[in-house]
Short mmCIF file of C-alpha atoms and ligand atoms in Angstrom, two decimals:
data_model
loop_
_atom_site.label_atom_id
_atom_site.label_comp_id
_atom_site.label_asym_id
_atom_site.label_seq_id
_atom_site.Cartn_x
_atom_site.Cartn_y
_atom_site.Cartn_z
CA MET A 1 32.18 -17.78 -3.80
CA ALA A 2 29.22 -17.33 -1.88
CA HIS A 3 27.97 -13.71 -1.95
CA GLU A 4 27.90 -11.46 1.83
CA ILE A 5 25.02 -11.50 3.58
CA ILE A 6 23.26 -8.48 3.22
CA ILE A 7 20.05 -7.42 5.60
CA ALA A 8 17.49 -5.03 3.74
CA PRO A 9 14.98 -3.37 6.26
CA SER A 10 11.64 -3.27 4.62
CA ILE A 11 10.47 0.75 5.00
CA LEU A 12 6.86 -0.76 4.88
CA SER A 13 6.99 -1.83 8.72
CA SER A 14 8.14 1.83 9.96
CA ASP A 15 6.72 4.49 10.61
CA PHE A 16 5.03 6.07 7.52
CA ALA A 17 4.52 9.53 9.30
CA LYS A 18 8.15 9.89 10.06
CA LEU A 19 9.41 7.99 6.99
CA GLY A 20 12.97 9.91 6.56
CA GLU A 21 13.66 9.71 10.27
CA GLU A 22 13.09 5.74 9.38
CA VAL A 23 15.41 5.03 7.15
CA ARG A 24 18.15 7.39 8.78
CA ALA A 25 17.41 5.06 11.72
CA VAL A 26 17.93 1.58 9.88
CA ASP A 27 21.07 2.80 7.92
CA LYS A 28 22.35 3.69 11.04
CA ALA A 29 21.40 0.65 12.79
CA GLY A 30 23.45 -1.27 10.25
CA GLY A 31 20.62 -1.96 7.73
CA ASP A 32 22.88 -2.76 4.18
CA TRP A 33 20.33 -2.11 2.05
CA ILE A 34 17.09 0.12 2.19
CA HIS A 35 14.60 -2.31 0.82
CA VAL A 36 11.42 -0.27 -0.70
CA ASP A 37 7.58 -1.83 -1.53
CA VAL A 38 6.28 -0.26 -4.19
CA MET A 39 2.00 -1.48 -4.47
CA ASP A 40 -0.50 -0.58 -6.82
CA GLY A 41 -3.50 -1.91 -6.20
CA HIS A 42 -3.94 -3.61 -8.50
CA PHE A 43 -1.10 -6.31 -8.62
CA VAL A 44 -1.34 -6.69 -5.35
CA PRO A 45 -4.35 -5.52 -3.10
CA ASN A 46 -2.63 -2.89 -1.73
CA ILE A 47 -0.84 0.70 -2.06
CA THR A 48 1.95 2.44 -0.66
CA ILE A 49 4.52 4.86 -2.33
CA GLY A 50 5.84 6.23 -5.80
CA PRO A 51 8.86 8.02 -7.01
CA GLU A 52 8.54 11.14 -5.35
CA VAL A 53 7.97 9.39 -1.96
CA VAL A 54 11.51 7.55 -3.14
CA GLN A 55 12.91 10.89 -4.40
CA ALA A 56 12.12 12.51 -0.96
CA LEU A 57 13.77 9.78 0.82
CA ARG A 58 16.89 9.41 -1.43
CA PRO A 59 18.88 11.92 0.89
CA HIS A 60 18.16 10.41 3.91
CA SER A 61 20.71 7.94 2.96
CA LYS A 62 23.42 6.61 1.30
CA LYS A 63 23.10 3.24 1.70
CA PRO A 64 21.70 1.32 -2.20
CA PHE A 65 17.60 1.82 -2.25
CA ASP A 66 16.40 -1.89 -3.16
CA VAL A 67 13.10 -1.04 -5.02
CA HIS A 68 10.67 -3.56 -5.29
CA LEU A 69 7.91 -3.38 -7.53
CA MET A 70 4.91 -4.97 -7.21
CA ILE A 71 2.82 -2.83 -10.12
CA ALA A 72 1.53 -3.66 -13.43
CA PRO A 73 2.52 -2.32 -15.83
CA CYS A 74 5.82 -1.62 -14.54
CA ASP A 75 7.82 -0.38 -17.79
CA PRO A 76 5.99 3.61 -17.65
CA TYR A 77 7.19 3.65 -14.02
CA LEU A 78 11.08 2.57 -14.35
CA GLU A 79 12.36 5.37 -15.61
CA PRO A 80 10.77 7.50 -12.33
CA PHE A 81 12.44 5.36 -9.86
CA ALA A 82 15.11 4.95 -11.54
CA LYS A 83 15.37 8.95 -11.79
CA ALA A 84 14.42 9.28 -8.16
CA GLY A 85 17.60 7.97 -6.78
CA SER A 86 16.89 3.78 -6.94
CA ASP A 87 19.75 1.90 -7.01
CA MET A 88 18.29 -1.99 -7.46
CA ILE A 89 14.78 -2.22 -9.53
CA THR A 90 12.88 -5.45 -9.02
CA VAL A 91 10.03 -6.15 -11.11
CA HIS A 92 7.48 -8.98 -10.54
CA ALA A 93 7.80 -11.69 -13.56
CA GLU A 94 4.02 -11.81 -13.32
CA ALA A 95 3.45 -8.27 -13.76
CA GLY A 96 3.68 -8.64 -17.58
CA PRO A 97 4.28 -10.49 -20.66
CA HIS A 98 7.56 -8.47 -21.64
CA LEU A 99 9.55 -9.76 -18.66
CA ASP A 100 12.87 -9.60 -20.61
CA ARG A 101 11.98 -6.14 -22.06
CA SER A 102 11.39 -4.93 -18.86
CA LEU A 103 14.68 -6.25 -17.75
CA GLN A 104 16.73 -4.43 -20.48
CA TYR A 105 15.06 -1.54 -19.45
CA ILE A 106 16.09 -1.48 -16.24
CA LYS A 107 19.78 -2.02 -17.21
CA SER A 108 19.54 0.84 -20.45
CA LEU A 109 18.43 3.09 -17.16
CA GLY A 110 22.10 2.18 -15.37
CA LYS A 111 20.24 0.16 -12.50
CA LYS A 112 20.57 -3.05 -10.92
CA ALA A 113 17.97 -5.33 -12.22
CA GLY A 114 16.00 -8.03 -10.54
CA VAL A 115 13.29 -10.33 -11.40
CA ALA A 116 11.05 -11.45 -8.07
CA ILE A 117 8.11 -13.92 -8.73
CA THR A 118 5.62 -14.80 -6.42
CA PRO A 119 5.04 -18.56 -3.94
CA SER A 120 3.02 -20.14 -6.73
CA THR A 121 5.13 -19.28 -9.82
CA PRO A 122 7.99 -21.89 -10.26
CA GLU A 123 11.17 -21.25 -10.67
CA THR A 124 11.50 -21.78 -14.54
CA ALA A 125 9.82 -18.48 -14.74
CA VAL A 126 13.24 -16.75 -14.75
CA ALA A 127 15.11 -19.62 -16.92
CA TYR A 128 15.86 -17.24 -19.63
CA VAL A 129 16.20 -14.14 -18.29
CA LEU A 130 19.50 -15.38 -16.03
CA ASP A 131 21.92 -13.58 -18.49
CA LYS A 132 20.10 -10.40 -17.52
CA VAL A 133 19.69 -10.07 -13.55
CA ASP A 134 21.80 -8.86 -11.16
CA HIS A 135 19.00 -10.95 -8.50
CA ILE A 136 16.67 -13.09 -8.22
CA LEU A 137 13.69 -12.24 -4.95
CA VAL A 138 11.92 -15.19 -4.49
CA MET A 139 8.86 -13.56 -2.31
CA THR A 140 8.26 -16.37 0.88
CA VAL A 141 5.32 -14.49 1.27
CA ASN A 142 2.20 -13.55 -1.07
CA PRO A 143 3.30 -9.86 -1.53
CA GLY A 144 0.75 -7.42 -0.58
CA PHE A 145 1.42 -6.77 3.10
CA GLY A 146 4.01 -6.92 6.10
CA GLY A 147 3.97 -9.31 8.79
CA GLN A 148 2.63 -12.50 7.16
CA SER A 149 4.41 -16.36 7.90
CA PHE A 150 7.27 -17.79 5.66
CA ILE A 151 6.06 -20.20 3.02
CA PRO A 152 8.36 -23.41 3.43
CA ALA A 153 7.46 -24.41 0.09
CA GLN A 154 10.04 -21.74 -1.32
CA LEU A 155 13.13 -23.27 0.35
CA HIS A 156 12.43 -26.19 -2.43
CA LYS A 157 12.17 -23.20 -5.26
CA ILE A 158 15.37 -21.31 -3.52
CA ARG A 159 17.59 -24.27 -3.94
CA ALA A 160 16.47 -24.92 -7.52
CA ILE A 161 17.09 -21.58 -8.28
CA ARG A 162 20.64 -21.48 -6.68
CA LYS A 163 21.32 -24.92 -9.20
CA MET A 164 19.97 -22.75 -12.19
CA ILE A 165 22.39 -19.95 -11.62
CA GLY A 166 25.32 -22.00 -11.06
CA SER A 167 28.47 -19.97 -11.46
CA ARG A 168 26.94 -16.43 -12.51
CA PRO A 169 26.94 -13.74 -10.17
CA ILE A 170 23.50 -13.86 -9.37
CA HIS A 171 21.99 -12.84 -5.81
CA ILE A 172 19.35 -14.39 -4.53
CA GLU A 173 17.28 -12.38 -2.27
CA VAL A 174 13.84 -13.59 -0.23
CA ASP A 175 11.25 -11.49 0.57
CA GLY A 176 8.33 -11.94 3.49
CA GLY A 177 8.51 -13.30 7.05
CA ILE A 178 12.16 -13.38 7.15
CA ASN A 179 12.94 -13.21 11.49
CA THR A 180 15.87 -14.83 13.21
CA GLU A 181 14.27 -18.66 12.81
CA THR A 182 13.97 -18.63 9.30
CA ALA A 183 16.73 -16.59 8.24
CA PRO A 184 19.21 -19.76 8.63
CA LEU A 185 16.57 -22.17 6.64
CA VAL A 186 16.92 -19.63 3.38
CA VAL A 187 20.80 -19.44 3.57
CA GLU A 188 21.01 -22.49 4.19
CA ALA A 189 19.14 -22.80 0.72
CA GLY A 190 21.21 -20.09 -1.08
CA ALA A 191 19.85 -17.31 -0.42
CA ASN A 192 22.17 -13.79 0.66
CA ILE A 193 19.95 -11.07 0.42
CA LEU A 194 17.41 -11.13 3.44
CA VAL A 195 14.94 -8.94 3.53
CA ALA A 196 12.82 -8.12 6.48
CA GLY A 197 10.11 -6.12 8.05
CA SER A 198 8.50 -6.70 11.04
CA ALA A 199 11.44 -8.71 12.60
CA VAL A 200 13.33 -5.14 12.44
CA PHE A 201 10.68 -2.51 13.38
CA LYS A 202 9.00 -4.91 15.80
CA SER A 203 10.98 -3.10 18.37
CA SER A 204 12.73 0.33 18.92
CA ALA A 205 16.07 -1.55 19.19
CA TYR A 206 16.93 -1.66 15.31
CA ALA A 207 20.30 -2.41 15.72
CA ASP A 208 19.88 -5.41 17.60
CA ASN A 209 16.73 -6.82 15.44
CA ILE A 210 19.02 -6.40 12.48
CA ALA A 211 22.60 -7.84 14.70
CA ALA A 212 20.00 -10.59 15.28
CA ILE A 213 18.89 -11.87 11.21
CA ARG A 214 22.35 -11.03 10.07
CA LYS A 215 24.03 -13.48 13.60
CA ALA A 216 21.15 -16.44 12.62
CA ALA A 217 22.33 -15.99 8.68
CA MET A 218 25.70 -16.14 9.58
CA ARG A 219 25.51 -19.09 11.27
CA ALA A 220 23.79 -20.98 8.87
CA ARG A 221 26.64 -19.91 6.55
CA ALA A 222 29.15 -21.03 8.82
CA ALA A 223 27.91 -24.23 9.67
CA ALA A 224 27.17 -25.35 6.06
CA ALA A 225 30.95 -24.34 5.44
C1 DX5 S 1 6.01 -7.83 0.99
C2 DX5 S 1 6.90 -6.94 0.54
C3 DX5 S 1 7.74 -7.44 1.97
C4 DX5 S 1 7.45 -6.97 3.46
C5 DX5 S 1 7.82 -7.74 3.96
O1 DX5 S 1 4.52 -7.54 -0.04
O2 DX5 S 1 7.30 -6.91 -0.44
O3 DX5 S 1 9.36 -7.14 2.11
O4 DX5 S 1 7.49 -5.83 3.67
O5 DX5 S 1 7.46 -7.81 5.32
P1 DX5 S 1 7.78 -8.65 6.71
O6 DX5 S 1 9.24 -8.89 6.54
O7 DX5 S 1 7.08 -8.24 7.92
O8 DX5 S 1 7.23 -10.09 6.17
ZN1 ZN S 2 9.66 -6.06 -1.16
#
């Protein structure tokens, strides 16, 4: 059975001067998860937010907080992000040599665990952690910034991961350049969690923007059925 389509607005593209309000707005607009991009200026060339900000945002929505850690090392920050109210914590396979340990750690904190891979990392990087993840995040841009163009070669990787997963209950998440044009492509390839930053926050009509991405994704799903 295919997983349901989940749209996760990335608050990276929101107005940081009013983050709480933005989280409430995308929640009300129909976003399923709130995607939080954490960057350290080391693993990626940008710096965003830390656990205190996640904690401050937590009361603004009951929707799951999907925290994407683009930081290295990640292990020292897993507990702070868990305690801050993250529901899902995703670490990068490229962030350190002990991915298996990081994933076990996330699980021990009682959170859903995800592994992310950048565009140049092959799908084999996740082959031996399939028993430890709830989702695999395929980056469809190079992590660090919102508003970049989707990299089509990642579609092949999504298909390969779909195959590798088999009947395991693992979600495939995609992040980067997702909009009404690319959503059908990634869904057709096997993704079901769609992160979208600029496509949601491009205009004040968040509900319309989210609905349009969902509609495009569902249409691809229906066509494939
Ligand atoms: C990129 C982040 C993404 C980003 C997506 O490093 O992980 O979540 O916000 O933004 P768009 O949808 O604008 O590509
Ligand atoms: Zn992200």
